[in-house]
């Protein structure tokens, strides 16, 4: 059980080494496919801000495919950042609670949040996007992977139950206090982002989304 206090970030340190294997044991390769879904559209990116990147599998793959890219990676877990640095030695890492972070850099043309926004409340998500948006270059992309309850269909109750079970497990293991996936799409749209590409998997339980900071004309 994590010792995370009332307003501390969830503590993923104890999970860091096992995280990848737990993921493969429960979901097989499918979360990895979500993270990597939009990589072909990211190869021309030059400056990335990667939030809650965990053990660095996405960053390592991104930097391999976009060799000119500089990456600033922020995570609250020292254990996760240690693994990230092993996988992606060129990445700059910062240990911080992203709920209180205003990125130091400017001109990012890519933000990545894979299975991270689900660690934030609706208000924390809105506030984060509002803090990050002014730091972005025109035409910046924001790539998101997330769990979702499908909008319709017989699988809605199953998806709800599965997501609730995942939240219970993470609460036990990391002290995470959030209990629902925030509506990040509304928050992104409200700040002028528009969806460029969406891929749903497992009948809508998983989404890989690519958003653009360019305003619709
Ligand atoms: C569910 S894991 C996802 C990791 C990775 N992005 C992936 O695709 O699997 C959430 C990550 O976000 C980090 N995290 C959670 N809340 C955070 C916060 N408030 N500030 C910074 N990092 C946080 C955790 O340490 C963990 O590495």
JSON list of C-alpha atoms and ligand atoms in Angstrom, two decimals:
[
{"chain": "A", "resi": 1, "resn": "UNK", "atom": "CA", "xyz": [0.00, 0.00, 0.00]},
{"chain": "A", "resi": 2, "resn": "UNK", "atom": "CA", "xyz": [1.33, 3.42, -0.93]},
{"chain": "A", "resi": 3, "resn": "UNK", "atom": "CA", "xyz": [1.92, 6.05, 1.71]},
{"chain": "A", "resi": 4, "resn": "UNK", "atom": "CA", "xyz": [0.78, 8.85, -0.60]},
{"chain": "A", "resi": 5, "resn": "UNK", "atom": "CA", "xyz": [-0.64, 11.66, 1.54]},
{"chain": "A", "resi": 6, "resn": "UNK", "atom": "CA", "xyz": [-3.87, 13.59, 1.01]},
{"chain": "A", "resi": 7, "resn": "UNK", "atom": "CA", "xyz": [-2.57, 15.80, -1.79]},
{"chain": "A", "resi": 8, "resn": "UNK", "atom": "CA", "xyz": [0.55, 13.94, -2.90]},
{"chain": "A", "resi": 9, "resn": "UNK", "atom": "CA", "xyz": [0.86, 12.53, -6.39]},
{"chain": "A", "resi": 10, "resn": "UNK", "atom": "CA", "xyz": [0.16, 8.81, -6.67]},
{"chain": "A", "resi": 11, "resn": "UNK", "atom": "CA", "xyz": [3.34, 6.89, -5.82]},
{"chain": "A", "resi": 12, "resn": "UNK", "atom": "CA", "xyz": [4.35, 4.57, -8.68]},
{"chain": "A", "resi": 13, "resn": "UNK", "atom": "CA", "xyz": [7.86, 3.87, -7.31]},
{"chain": "A", "resi": 14, "resn": "UNK", "atom": "CA", "xyz": [6.99, 0.46, -5.92]},
{"chain": "A", "resi": 15, "resn": "UNK", "atom": "CA", "xyz": [5.44, -0.53, -9.24]},
{"chain": "A", "resi": 16, "resn": "UNK", "atom": "CA", "xyz": [8.07, 0.87, -11.58]},
{"chain": "A", "resi": 17, "resn": "UNK", "atom": "CA", "xyz": [10.07, -2.30, -12.29]},
{"chain": "A", "resi": 18, "resn": "UNK", "atom": "CA", "xyz": [7.05, -4.59, -12.48]},
{"chain": "A", "resi": 19, "resn": "UNK", "atom": "CA", "xyz": [4.87, -2.11, -14.38]},
{"chain": "A", "resi": 20, "resn": "UNK", "atom": "CA", "xyz": [5.71, -3.33, -17.89]},
{"chain": "A", "resi": 21, "resn": "UNK", "atom": "CA", "xyz": [5.23, -6.99, -16.96]},
{"chain": "A", "resi": 22, "resn": "UNK", "atom": "CA", "xyz": [1.95, -6.31, -15.16]},
{"chain": "A", "resi": 23, "resn": "UNK", "atom": "CA", "xyz": [0.78, -4.50, -18.26]},
{"chain": "A", "resi": 24, "resn": "UNK", "atom": "CA", "xyz": [1.77, -7.36, -20.59]},
{"chain": "A", "resi": 25, "resn": "UNK", "atom": "CA", "xyz": [0.19, -9.92, -18.23]},
{"chain": "A", "resi": 26, "resn": "UNK", "atom": "CA", "xyz": [-3.13, -8.07, -18.13]},
{"chain": "A", "resi": 27, "resn": "UNK", "atom": "CA", "xyz": [-3.45, -6.43, -21.56]},
{"chain": "A", "resi": 28, "resn": "UNK", "atom": "CA", "xyz": [-0.80, -8.16, -23.68]},
{"chain": "A", "resi": 29, "resn": "UNK", "atom": "CA", "xyz": [0.69, -5.86, -26.34]},
{"chain": "A", "resi": 30, "resn": "UNK", "atom": "CA", "xyz": [-2.42, -3.70, -26.79]},
{"chain": "A", "resi": 31, "resn": "UNK", "atom": "CA", "xyz": [-1.47, -0.72, -24.59]},
{"chain": "A", "resi": 32, "resn": "UNK", "atom": "CA", "xyz": [1.89, -0.61, -26.37]},
{"chain": "A", "resi": 33, "resn": "UNK", "atom": "CA", "xyz": [0.06, -0.47, -29.69]},
{"chain": "A", "resi": 34, "resn": "UNK", "atom": "CA", "xyz": [-1.99, 2.47, -28.38]},
{"chain": "A", "resi": 35, "resn": "UNK", "atom": "CA", "xyz": [1.16, 4.37, -27.37]},
{"chain": "A", "resi": 36, "resn": "UNK", "atom": "CA", "xyz": [2.85, 3.75, -30.70]},
{"chain": "A", "resi": 37, "resn": "UNK", "atom": "CA", "xyz": [-0.24, 4.25, -32.88]},
{"chain": "A", "resi": 38, "resn": "UNK", "atom": "CA", "xyz": [0.59, 7.78, -34.04]},
{"chain": "A", "resi": 39, "resn": "UNK", "atom": "CA", "xyz": [4.39, 7.52, -34.11]},
{"chain": "A", "resi": 40, "resn": "UNK", "atom": "CA", "xyz": [4.52, 7.78, -37.93]},
{"chain": "A", "resi": 41, "resn": "UNK", "atom": "CA", "xyz": [2.96, 11.26, -37.64]},
{"chain": "A", "resi": 42, "resn": "UNK", "atom": "CA", "xyz": [5.51, 12.36, -35.05]},
{"chain": "A", "resi": 43, "resn": "UNK", "atom": "CA", "xyz": [8.79, 11.74, -36.86]},
{"chain": "A", "resi": 44, "resn": "UNK", "atom": "CA", "xyz": [9.18, 15.38, -37.89]},
{"chain": "A", "resi": 45, "resn": "UNK", "atom": "CA", "xyz": [8.76, 16.69, -34.34]},
{"chain": "A", "resi": 46, "resn": "UNK", "atom": "CA", "xyz": [11.69, 18.57, -32.81]},
{"chain": "A", "resi": 47, "resn": "UNK", "atom": "CA", "xyz": [10.74, 19.38, -29.21]},
{"chain": "A", "resi": 48, "resn": "UNK", "atom": "CA", "xyz": [8.59, 17.13, -27.06]},
{"chain": "A", "resi": 49, "resn": "UNK", "atom": "CA", "xyz": [7.09, 17.48, -23.61]},
{"chain": "A", "resi": 50, "resn": "UNK", "atom": "CA", "xyz": [6.23, 14.05, -22.29]},
{"chain": "A", "resi": 51, "resn": "UNK", "atom": "CA", "xyz": [4.08, 14.04, -19.18]},
{"chain": "A", "resi": 52, "resn": "UNK", "atom": "CA", "xyz": [3.76, 11.03, -16.87]},
{"chain": "A", "resi": 53, "resn": "UNK", "atom": "CA", "xyz": [5.82, 8.93, -19.26]},
{"chain": "A", "resi": 54, "resn": "UNK", "atom": "CA", "xyz": [6.48, 6.20, -16.75]},
{"chain": "A", "resi": 55, "resn": "UNK", "atom": "CA", "xyz": [9.24, 3.76, -17.71]},
{"chain": "A", "resi": 56, "resn": "UNK", "atom": "CA", "xyz": [10.13, 5.48, -20.97]},
{"chain": "A", "resi": 57, "resn": "UNK", "atom": "CA", "xyz": [9.07, 2.93, -23.56]},
{"chain": "A", "resi": 58, "resn": "UNK", "atom": "CA", "xyz": [7.26, 5.59, -25.59]},
{"chain": "A", "resi": 59, "resn": "UNK", "atom": "CA", "xyz": [10.07, 8.15, -25.29]},
{"chain": "A", "resi": 60, "resn": "UNK", "atom": "CA", "xyz": [12.73, 5.61, -26.33]},
{"chain": "A", "resi": 61, "resn": "UNK", "atom": "CA", "xyz": [10.75, 4.60, -29.40]},
{"chain": "A", "resi": 62, "resn": "UNK", "atom": "CA", "xyz": [9.93, 8.21, -30.29]},
{"chain": "A", "resi": 63, "resn": "UNK", "atom": "CA", "xyz": [13.59, 9.28, -30.01]},
{"chain": "A", "resi": 64, "resn": "UNK", "atom": "CA", "xyz": [14.67, 6.31, -32.12]},
{"chain": "A", "resi": 65, "resn": "UNK", "atom": "CA", "xyz": [12.23, 7.31, -34.86]},
{"chain": "A", "resi": 66, "resn": "UNK", "atom": "CA", "xyz": [12.83, 11.06, -34.58]},
{"chain": "A", "resi": 67, "resn": "UNK", "atom": "CA", "xyz": [16.60, 11.34, -34.07]},
{"chain": "A", "resi": 68, "resn": "UNK", "atom": "CA", "xyz": [16.63, 15.16, -34.07]},
{"chain": "A", "resi": 69, "resn": "UNK", "atom": "CA", "xyz": [14.03, 15.36, -31.33]},
{"chain": "A", "resi": 70, "resn": "UNK", "atom": "CA", "xyz": [14.71, 16.85, -27.89]},
{"chain": "A", "resi": 71, "resn": "UNK", "atom": "CA", "xyz": [12.48, 15.53, -25.13]},
{"chain": "A", "resi": 72, "resn": "UNK", "atom": "CA", "xyz": [11.62, 16.93, -21.72]},
{"chain": "A", "resi": 73, "resn": "UNK", "atom": "CA", "xyz": [10.03, 14.17, -19.65]},
{"chain": "A", "resi": 74, "resn": "UNK", "atom": "CA", "xyz": [8.26, 14.82, -16.37]},
{"chain": "A", "resi": 75, "resn": "UNK", "atom": "CA", "xyz": [7.08, 12.24, -13.89]},
{"chain": "A", "resi": 76, "resn": "UNK", "atom": "CA", "xyz": [6.60, 12.14, -10.11]},
{"chain": "A", "resi": 77, "resn": "UNK", "atom": "CA", "xyz": [8.22, 8.72, -9.74]},
{"chain": "A", "resi": 78, "resn": "UNK", "atom": "CA", "xyz": [12.01, 8.49, -9.37]},
{"chain": "A", "resi": 79, "resn": "UNK", "atom": "CA", "xyz": [11.78, 4.76, -10.11]},
{"chain": "A", "resi": 80, "resn": "UNK", "atom": "CA", "xyz": [9.99, 5.39, -13.39]},
{"chain": "A", "resi": 81, "resn": "UNK", "atom": "CA", "xyz": [12.40, 8.18, -14.36]},
{"chain": "A", "resi": 82, "resn": "UNK", "atom": "CA", "xyz": [15.39, 5.91, -13.66]},
{"chain": "A", "resi": 83, "resn": "UNK", "atom": "CA", "xyz": [14.03, 3.35, -16.12]},
{"chain": "A", "resi": 84, "resn": "UNK", "atom": "CA", "xyz": [13.20, 6.09, -18.61]},
{"chain": "A", "resi": 85, "resn": "UNK", "atom": "CA", "xyz": [16.78, 7.40, -18.48]},
{"chain": "A", "resi": 86, "resn": "UNK", "atom": "CA", "xyz": [18.14, 3.89, -19.14]},
{"chain": "A", "resi": 87, "resn": "UNK", "atom": "CA", "xyz": [15.89, 3.48, -22.17]},
{"chain": "A", "resi": 88, "resn": "UNK", "atom": "CA", "xyz": [16.24, 7.01, -23.53]},
{"chain": "A", "resi": 89, "resn": "UNK", "atom": "CA", "xyz": [19.58, 8.43, -22.29]},
{"chain": "A", "resi": 90, "resn": "UNK", "atom": "CA", "xyz": [19.24, 11.61, -24.37]},
{"chain": "A", "resi": 91, "resn": "UNK", "atom": "CA", "xyz": [15.93, 12.59, -22.77]},
{"chain": "A", "resi": 92, "resn": "UNK", "atom": "CA", "xyz": [15.92, 15.35, -20.14]},
{"chain": "A", "resi": 93, "resn": "UNK", "atom": "CA", "xyz": [14.05, 14.20, -17.09]},
{"chain": "A", "resi": 94, "resn": "UNK", "atom": "CA", "xyz": [12.41, 16.18, -14.31]},
{"chain": "A", "resi": 95, "resn": "UNK", "atom": "CA", "xyz": [10.84, 14.74, -11.20]},
{"chain": "A", "resi": 96, "resn": "UNK", "atom": "CA", "xyz": [7.79, 16.84, -10.37]},
{"chain": "A", "resi": 97, "resn": "UNK", "atom": "CA", "xyz": [4.12, 16.72, -9.55]},
{"chain": "A", "resi": 98, "resn": "UNK", "atom": "CA", "xyz": [2.65, 17.69, -12.91]},
{"chain": "A", "resi": 99, "resn": "UNK", "atom": "CA", "xyz": [-0.43, 19.13, -11.19]},
{"chain": "A", "resi": 100, "resn": "UNK", "atom": "CA", "xyz": [1.82, 21.97, -10.03]},
{"chain": "A", "resi": 101, "resn": "UNK", "atom": "CA", "xyz": [4.11, 22.15, -13.05]},
{"chain": "A", "resi": 102, "resn": "UNK", "atom": "CA", "xyz": [4.45, 25.06, -15.41]},
{"chain": "A", "resi": 103, "resn": "UNK", "atom": "CA", "xyz": [6.88, 23.82, -18.06]},
{"chain": "A", "resi": 104, "resn": "UNK", "atom": "CA", "xyz": [10.11, 25.82, -18.10]},
{"chain": "A", "resi": 105, "resn": "UNK", "atom": "CA", "xyz": [10.59, 25.41, -21.84]},
{"chain": "A", "resi": 106, "resn": "UNK", "atom": "CA", "xyz": [8.70, 26.97, -24.72]},
{"chain": "A", "resi": 107, "resn": "UNK", "atom": "CA", "xyz": [8.17, 26.06, -28.36]},
{"chain": "A", "resi": 108, "resn": "UNK", "atom": "CA", "xyz": [7.19, 22.43, -27.83]},
{"chain": "A", "resi": 109, "resn": "UNK", "atom": "CA", "xyz": [5.75, 20.95, -31.01]},
{"chain": "A", "resi": 110, "resn": "UNK", "atom": "CA", "xyz": [4.63, 17.75, -29.31]},
{"chain": "A", "resi": 111, "resn": "UNK", "atom": "CA", "xyz": [3.00, 16.85, -25.99]},
{"chain": "A", "resi": 112, "resn": "UNK", "atom": "CA", "xyz": [2.45, 13.21, -25.07]},
{"chain": "A", "resi": 113, "resn": "UNK", "atom": "CA", "xyz": [0.20, 11.91, -22.32]},
{"chain": "A", "resi": 114, "resn": "UNK", "atom": "CA", "xyz": [-0.19, 8.14, -22.48]},
{"chain": "A", "resi": 115, "resn": "UNK", "atom": "CA", "xyz": [-2.40, 6.68, -19.75]},
{"chain": "A", "resi": 116, "resn": "UNK", "atom": "CA", "xyz": [-1.51, 9.69, -17.60]},
{"chain": "A", "resi": 117, "resn": "UNK", "atom": "CA", "xyz": [-4.49, 12.06, -17.75]},
{"chain": "A", "resi": 118, "resn": "UNK", "atom": "CA", "xyz": [-6.45, 9.31, -15.98]},
{"chain": "A", "resi": 119, "resn": "UNK", "atom": "CA", "xyz": [-4.33, 10.15, -12.90]},
{"chain": "A", "resi": 120, "resn": "UNK", "atom": "CA", "xyz": [-5.86, 13.67, -12.85]},
{"chain": "A", "resi": 121, "resn": "UNK", "atom": "CA", "xyz": [-9.25, 15.06, -11.96]},
{"chain": "A", "resi": 122, "resn": "UNK", "atom": "CA", "xyz": [-11.29, 17.00, -14.50]},
{"chain": "A", "resi": 123, "resn": "UNK", "atom": "CA", "xyz": [-10.19, 20.33, -13.03]},
{"chain": "A", "resi": 124, "resn": "UNK", "atom": "CA", "xyz": [-6.52, 19.25, -12.85]},
{"chain": "A", "resi": 125, "resn": "UNK", "atom": "CA", "xyz": [-6.70, 18.18, -16.50]},
{"chain": "A", "resi": 126, "resn": "UNK", "atom": "CA", "xyz": [-8.25, 21.46, -17.61]},
{"chain": "A", "resi": 127, "resn": "UNK", "atom": "CA", "xyz": [-5.71, 23.47, -15.60]},
{"chain": "A", "resi": 128, "resn": "UNK", "atom": "CA", "xyz": [-2.78, 21.41, -16.96]},
{"chain": "A", "resi": 129, "resn": "UNK", "atom": "CA", "xyz": [-3.82, 21.92, -20.58]},
{"chain": "A", "resi": 130, "resn": "UNK", "atom": "CA", "xyz": [-4.29, 25.65, -19.90]},
{"chain": "A", "resi": 131, "resn": "UNK", "atom": "CA", "xyz": [-0.76, 25.88, -18.43]},
{"chain": "A", "resi": 132, "resn": "UNK", "atom": "CA", "xyz": [0.87, 23.88, -21.22]},
{"chain": "A", "resi": 133, "resn": "UNK", "atom": "CA", "xyz": [-0.92, 25.48, -24.20]},
{"chain": "A", "resi": 134, "resn": "UNK", "atom": "CA", "xyz": [0.99, 28.81, -24.06]},
{"chain": "A", "resi": 135, "resn": "UNK", "atom": "CA", "xyz": [4.28, 26.85, -24.18]},
{"chain": "A", "resi": 136, "resn": "UNK", "atom": "CA", "xyz": [3.49, 25.24, -27.53]},
{"chain": "A", "resi": 137, "resn": "UNK", "atom": "CA", "xyz": [4.65, 26.10, -31.03]},
{"chain": "A", "resi": 138, "resn": "UNK", "atom": "CA", "xyz": [1.99, 26.81, -33.66]},
{"chain": "A", "resi": 139, "resn": "UNK", "atom": "CA", "xyz": [0.70, 23.53, -35.07]},
{"chain": "A", "resi": 140, "resn": "UNK", "atom": "CA", "xyz": [1.90, 21.53, -32.07]},
{"chain": "A", "resi": 141, "resn": "UNK", "atom": "CA", "xyz": [0.48, 18.03, -31.67]},
{"chain": "A", "resi": 142, "resn": "UNK", "atom": "CA", "xyz": [-0.84, 16.44, -28.49]},
{"chain": "A", "resi": 143, "resn": "UNK", "atom": "CA", "xyz": [-0.94, 12.67, -28.47]},
{"chain": "A", "resi": 144, "resn": "UNK", "atom": "CA", "xyz": [-3.15, 10.91, -25.92]},
{"chain": "A", "resi": 145, "resn": "UNK", "atom": "CA", "xyz": [-3.74, 7.26, -25.03]},
{"chain": "A", "resi": 146, "resn": "UNK", "atom": "CA", "xyz": [-6.55, 6.56, -22.62]},
{"chain": "A", "resi": 147, "resn": "UNK", "atom": "CA", "xyz": [-9.11, 4.14, -21.35]},
{"chain": "A", "resi": 148, "resn": "UNK", "atom": "CA", "xyz": [-12.69, 5.11, -22.18]},
{"chain": "A", "resi": 149, "resn": "UNK", "atom": "CA", "xyz": [-16.24, 3.96, -21.62]},
{"chain": "A", "resi": 150, "resn": "UNK", "atom": "CA", "xyz": [-17.65, 3.42, -25.15]},
{"chain": "A", "resi": 151, "resn": "UNK", "atom": "CA", "xyz": [-20.37, 5.94, -25.99]},
{"chain": "A", "resi": 152, "resn": "UNK", "atom": "CA", "xyz": [-22.92, 3.24, -26.77]},
{"chain": "A", "resi": 153, "resn": "UNK", "atom": "CA", "xyz": [-23.29, -0.50, -27.05]},
{"chain": "A", "resi": 154, "resn": "UNK", "atom": "CA", "xyz": [-23.66, -3.55, -24.89]},
{"chain": "A", "resi": 155, "resn": "UNK", "atom": "CA", "xyz": [-20.08, -3.28, -23.64]},
{"chain": "A", "resi": 156, "resn": "UNK", "atom": "CA", "xyz": [-20.61, -0.04, -21.73]},
{"chain": "A", "resi": 157, "resn": "UNK", "atom": "CA", "xyz": [-21.30, -1.71, -18.36]},
{"chain": "A", "resi": 158, "resn": "UNK", "atom": "CA", "xyz": [-18.32, -4.07, -18.81]},
{"chain": "A", "resi": 159, "resn": "UNK", "atom": "CA", "xyz": [-16.01, -1.17, -19.70]},
{"chain": "A", "resi": 160, "resn": "UNK", "atom": "CA", "xyz": [-17.27, 0.80, -16.68]},
{"chain": "A", "resi": 161, "resn": "UNK", "atom": "CA", "xyz": [-16.67, -2.15, -14.38]},
{"chain": "A", "resi": 162, "resn": "UNK", "atom": "CA", "xyz": [-13.19, -2.81, -15.79]},
{"chain": "A", "resi": 163, "resn": "UNK", "atom": "CA", "xyz": [-12.13, 0.83, -15.44]},
{"chain": "A", "resi": 164, "resn": "UNK", "atom": "CA", "xyz": [-13.52, 0.94, -11.88]},
{"chain": "A", "resi": 165, "resn": "UNK", "atom": "CA", "xyz": [-11.53, -2.21, -11.06]},
{"chain": "A", "resi": 166, "resn": "UNK", "atom": "CA", "xyz": [-8.35, -0.67, -12.50]},
{"chain": "A", "resi": 167, "resn": "UNK", "atom": "CA", "xyz": [-8.87, 2.44, -10.39]},
{"chain": "A", "resi": 168, "resn": "UNK", "atom": "CA", "xyz": [-9.37, 0.30, -7.26]},
{"chain": "A", "resi": 169, "resn": "UNK", "atom": "CA", "xyz": [-6.14, -1.59, -8.00]},
{"chain": "A", "resi": 170, "resn": "UNK", "atom": "CA", "xyz": [-4.14, 1.62, -8.56]},
{"chain": "A", "resi": 171, "resn": "UNK", "atom": "CA", "xyz": [-5.60, 3.17, -5.43]},
{"chain": "A", "resi": 172, "resn": "UNK", "atom": "CA", "xyz": [-4.35, 0.19, -3.47]},
{"chain": "A", "resi": 173, "resn": "UNK", "atom": "CA", "xyz": [-0.96, 0.01, -5.17]},
{"chain": "A", "resi": 174, "resn": "UNK", "atom": "CA", "xyz": [-0.12, 3.71, -5.59]},
{"chain": "A", "resi": 175, "resn": "UNK", "atom": "CA", "xyz": [-2.53, 5.73, -3.45]},
{"chain": "A", "resi": 176, "resn": "UNK", "atom": "CA", "xyz": [-4.16, 7.25, -6.57]},
{"chain": "A", "resi": 177, "resn": "UNK", "atom": "CA", "xyz": [-7.28, 9.14, -5.45]},
{"chain": "A", "resi": 178, "resn": "UNK", "atom": "CA", "xyz": [-8.88, 9.82, -8.81]},
{"chain": "A", "resi": 179, "resn": "UNK", "atom": "CA", "xyz": [-11.70, 7.45, -9.73]},
{"chain": "A", "resi": 180, "resn": "UNK", "atom": "CA", "xyz": [-12.76, 8.37, -13.26]},
{"chain": "A", "resi": 181, "resn": "UNK", "atom": "CA", "xyz": [-11.13, 9.25, -16.55]},
{"chain": "A", "resi": 182, "resn": "UNK", "atom": "CA", "xyz": [-11.44, 13.02, -17.06]},
{"chain": "A", "resi": 183, "resn": "UNK", "atom": "CA", "xyz": [-13.13, 14.44, -20.12]},
{"chain": "A", "resi": 184, "resn": "UNK", "atom": "CA", "xyz": [-9.85, 15.61, -21.62]},
{"chain": "A", "resi": 185, "resn": "UNK", "atom": "CA", "xyz": [-11.44, 15.94, -25.08]},
{"chain": "A", "resi": 186, "resn": "UNK", "atom": "CA", "xyz": [-13.69, 18.78, -23.88]},
{"chain": "A", "resi": 187, "resn": "UNK", "atom": "CA", "xyz": [-10.77, 20.40, -22.11]},
{"chain": "A", "resi": 188, "resn": "UNK", "atom": "CA", "xyz": [-8.57, 20.23, -25.23]},
{"chain": "A", "resi": 189, "resn": "UNK", "atom": "CA", "xyz": [-11.37, 21.45, -27.50]},
{"chain": "A", "resi": 190, "resn": "UNK", "atom": "CA", "xyz": [-12.14, 24.37, -25.17]},
{"chain": "A", "resi": 191, "resn": "UNK", "atom": "CA", "xyz": [-8.53, 25.53, -25.51]},
{"chain": "A", "resi": 192, "resn": "UNK", "atom": "CA", "xyz": [-8.54, 25.45, -29.30]},
{"chain": "A", "resi": 193, "resn": "UNK", "atom": "CA", "xyz": [-7.19, 21.96, -30.00]},
{"chain": "A", "resi": 194, "resn": "UNK", "atom": "CA", "xyz": [-8.89, 19.83, -32.62]},
{"chain": "A", "resi": 195, "resn": "UNK", "atom": "CA", "xyz": [-8.78, 16.07, -33.14]},
{"chain": "A", "resi": 196, "resn": "UNK", "atom": "CA", "xyz": [-6.70, 14.96, -36.12]},
{"chain": "A", "resi": 197, "resn": "UNK", "atom": "CA", "xyz": [-6.89, 11.17, -35.79]},
{"chain": "A", "resi": 198, "resn": "UNK", "atom": "CA", "xyz": [-8.57, 8.76, -33.42]},
{"chain": "A", "resi": 199, "resn": "UNK", "atom": "CA", "xyz": [-8.08, 5.01, -33.22]},
{"chain": "A", "resi": 200, "resn": "UNK", "atom": "CA", "xyz": [-10.34, 2.99, -30.91]},
{"chain": "A", "resi": 201, "resn": "UNK", "atom": "CA", "xyz": [-9.43, -0.52, -29.78]},
{"chain": "A", "resi": 202, "resn": "UNK", "atom": "CA", "xyz": [-11.19, -3.24, -27.79]},
{"chain": "A", "resi": 203, "resn": "UNK", "atom": "CA", "xyz": [-14.62, -1.97, -28.86]},
{"chain": "A", "resi": 204, "resn": "UNK", "atom": "CA", "xyz": [-13.85, 1.55, -27.64]},
{"chain": "A", "resi": 205, "resn": "UNK", "atom": "CA", "xyz": [-12.27, 0.69, -24.28]},
{"chain": "A", "resi": 206, "resn": "UNK", "atom": "CA", "xyz": [-8.94, 2.09, -25.47]},
{"chain": "A", "resi": 207, "resn": "UNK", "atom": "CA", "xyz": [-8.36, 5.24, -27.48]},
{"chain": "A", "resi": 208, "resn": "UNK", "atom": "CA", "xyz": [-5.25, 6.60, -29.21]},
{"chain": "A", "resi": 209, "resn": "UNK", "atom": "CA", "xyz": [-5.83, 10.20, -30.19]},
{"chain": "A", "resi": 210, "resn": "UNK", "atom": "CA", "xyz": [-3.84, 12.84, -32.01]},
{"chain": "A", "resi": 211, "resn": "UNK", "atom": "CA", "xyz": [-4.85, 16.47, -31.44]},
{"chain": "A", "resi": 212, "resn": "UNK", "atom": "CA", "xyz": [-3.53, 19.59, -33.12]},
{"chain": "A", "resi": 213, "resn": "UNK", "atom": "CA", "xyz": [-3.07, 22.97, -31.50]},
{"chain": "A", "resi": 214, "resn": "UNK", "atom": "CA", "xyz": [-4.03, 24.72, -34.75]},
{"chain": "A", "resi": 215, "resn": "UNK", "atom": "CA", "xyz": [-7.40, 26.33, -34.50]},
{"chain": "A", "resi": 216, "resn": "UNK", "atom": "CA", "xyz": [-9.99, 25.14, -36.98]},
{"chain": "A", "resi": 217, "resn": "UNK", "atom": "CA", "xyz": [-10.32, 27.69, -39.80]},
{"chain": "B", "resi": 1, "resn": "LIG", "atom": "C1", "xyz": [-0.48, 4.78, -15.28]},
{"chain": "B", "resi": 1, "resn": "LIG", "atom": "S1", "xyz": [1.18, 5.32, -15.41]},
{"chain": "B", "resi": 1, "resn": "LIG", "atom": "C2", "xyz": [1.36, 5.55, -17.16]},
{"chain": "B", "resi": 1, "resn": "LIG", "atom": "C3", "xyz": [2.80, 5.51, -17.55]},
{"chain": "B", "resi": 1, "resn": "LIG", "atom": "C4", "xyz": [3.08, 5.58, -19.06]},
{"chain": "B", "resi": 1, "resn": "LIG", "atom": "N1", "xyz": [2.76, 6.89, -19.61]},
{"chain": "B", "resi": 1, "resn": "LIG", "atom": "C5", "xyz": [2.35, 4.51, -19.83]},
{"chain": "B", "resi": 1, "resn": "LIG", "atom": "O1", "xyz": [1.96, 4.78, -20.96]},
{"chain": "B", "resi": 1, "resn": "LIG", "atom": "O2", "xyz": [2.21, 3.42, -19.33]},
{"chain": "B", "resi": 1, "resn": "LIG", "atom": "C6", "xyz": [1.06, 6.97, -14.83]},
{"chain": "B", "resi": 1, "resn": "LIG", "atom": "C7", "xyz": [2.42, 7.66, -14.71]},
{"chain": "B", "resi": 1, "resn": "LIG", "atom": "O3", "xyz": [2.16, 9.01, -14.35]},
{"chain": "B", "resi": 1, "resn": "LIG", "atom": "C8", "xyz": [2.93, 9.36, -13.23]},
{"chain": "B", "resi": 1, "resn": "LIG", "atom": "N2", "xyz": [2.12, 10.30, -12.43]},
{"chain": "B", "resi": 1, "resn": "LIG", "atom": "C9", "xyz": [0.90, 10.08, -11.87]},
{"chain": "B", "resi": 1, "resn": "LIG", "atom": "N3", "xyz": [0.46, 11.19, -11.27]},
{"chain": "B", "resi": 1, "resn": "LIG", "atom": "C10", "xyz": [1.43, 12.13, -11.44]},
{"chain": "B", "resi": 1, "resn": "LIG", "atom": "C11", "xyz": [1.56, 13.50, -11.08]},
{"chain": "B", "resi": 1, "resn": "LIG", "atom": "N4", "xyz": [0.60, 14.13, -10.40]},
{"chain": "B", "resi": 1, "resn": "LIG", "atom": "N5", "xyz": [2.68, 14.16, -11.44]},
{"chain": "B", "resi": 1, "resn": "LIG", "atom": "C12", "xyz": [3.66, 13.53, -12.15]},
{"chain": "B", "resi": 1, "resn": "LIG", "atom": "N6", "xyz": [3.58, 12.25, -12.54]},
{"chain": "B", "resi": 1, "resn": "LIG", "atom": "C13", "xyz": [2.49, 11.55, -12.19]},
{"chain": "B", "resi": 1, "resn": "LIG", "atom": "C14", "xyz": [3.23, 8.07, -12.50]},
{"chain": "B", "resi": 1, "resn": "LIG", "atom": "O4", "xyz": [4.42, 8.17, -11.73]},
{"chain": "B", "resi": 1, "resn": "LIG", "atom": "C15", "xyz": [3.34, 7.09, -13.65]},
{"chain": "B", "resi": 1, "resn": "LIG", "atom": "O5", "xyz": [4.66, 7.01, -14.15]}
]
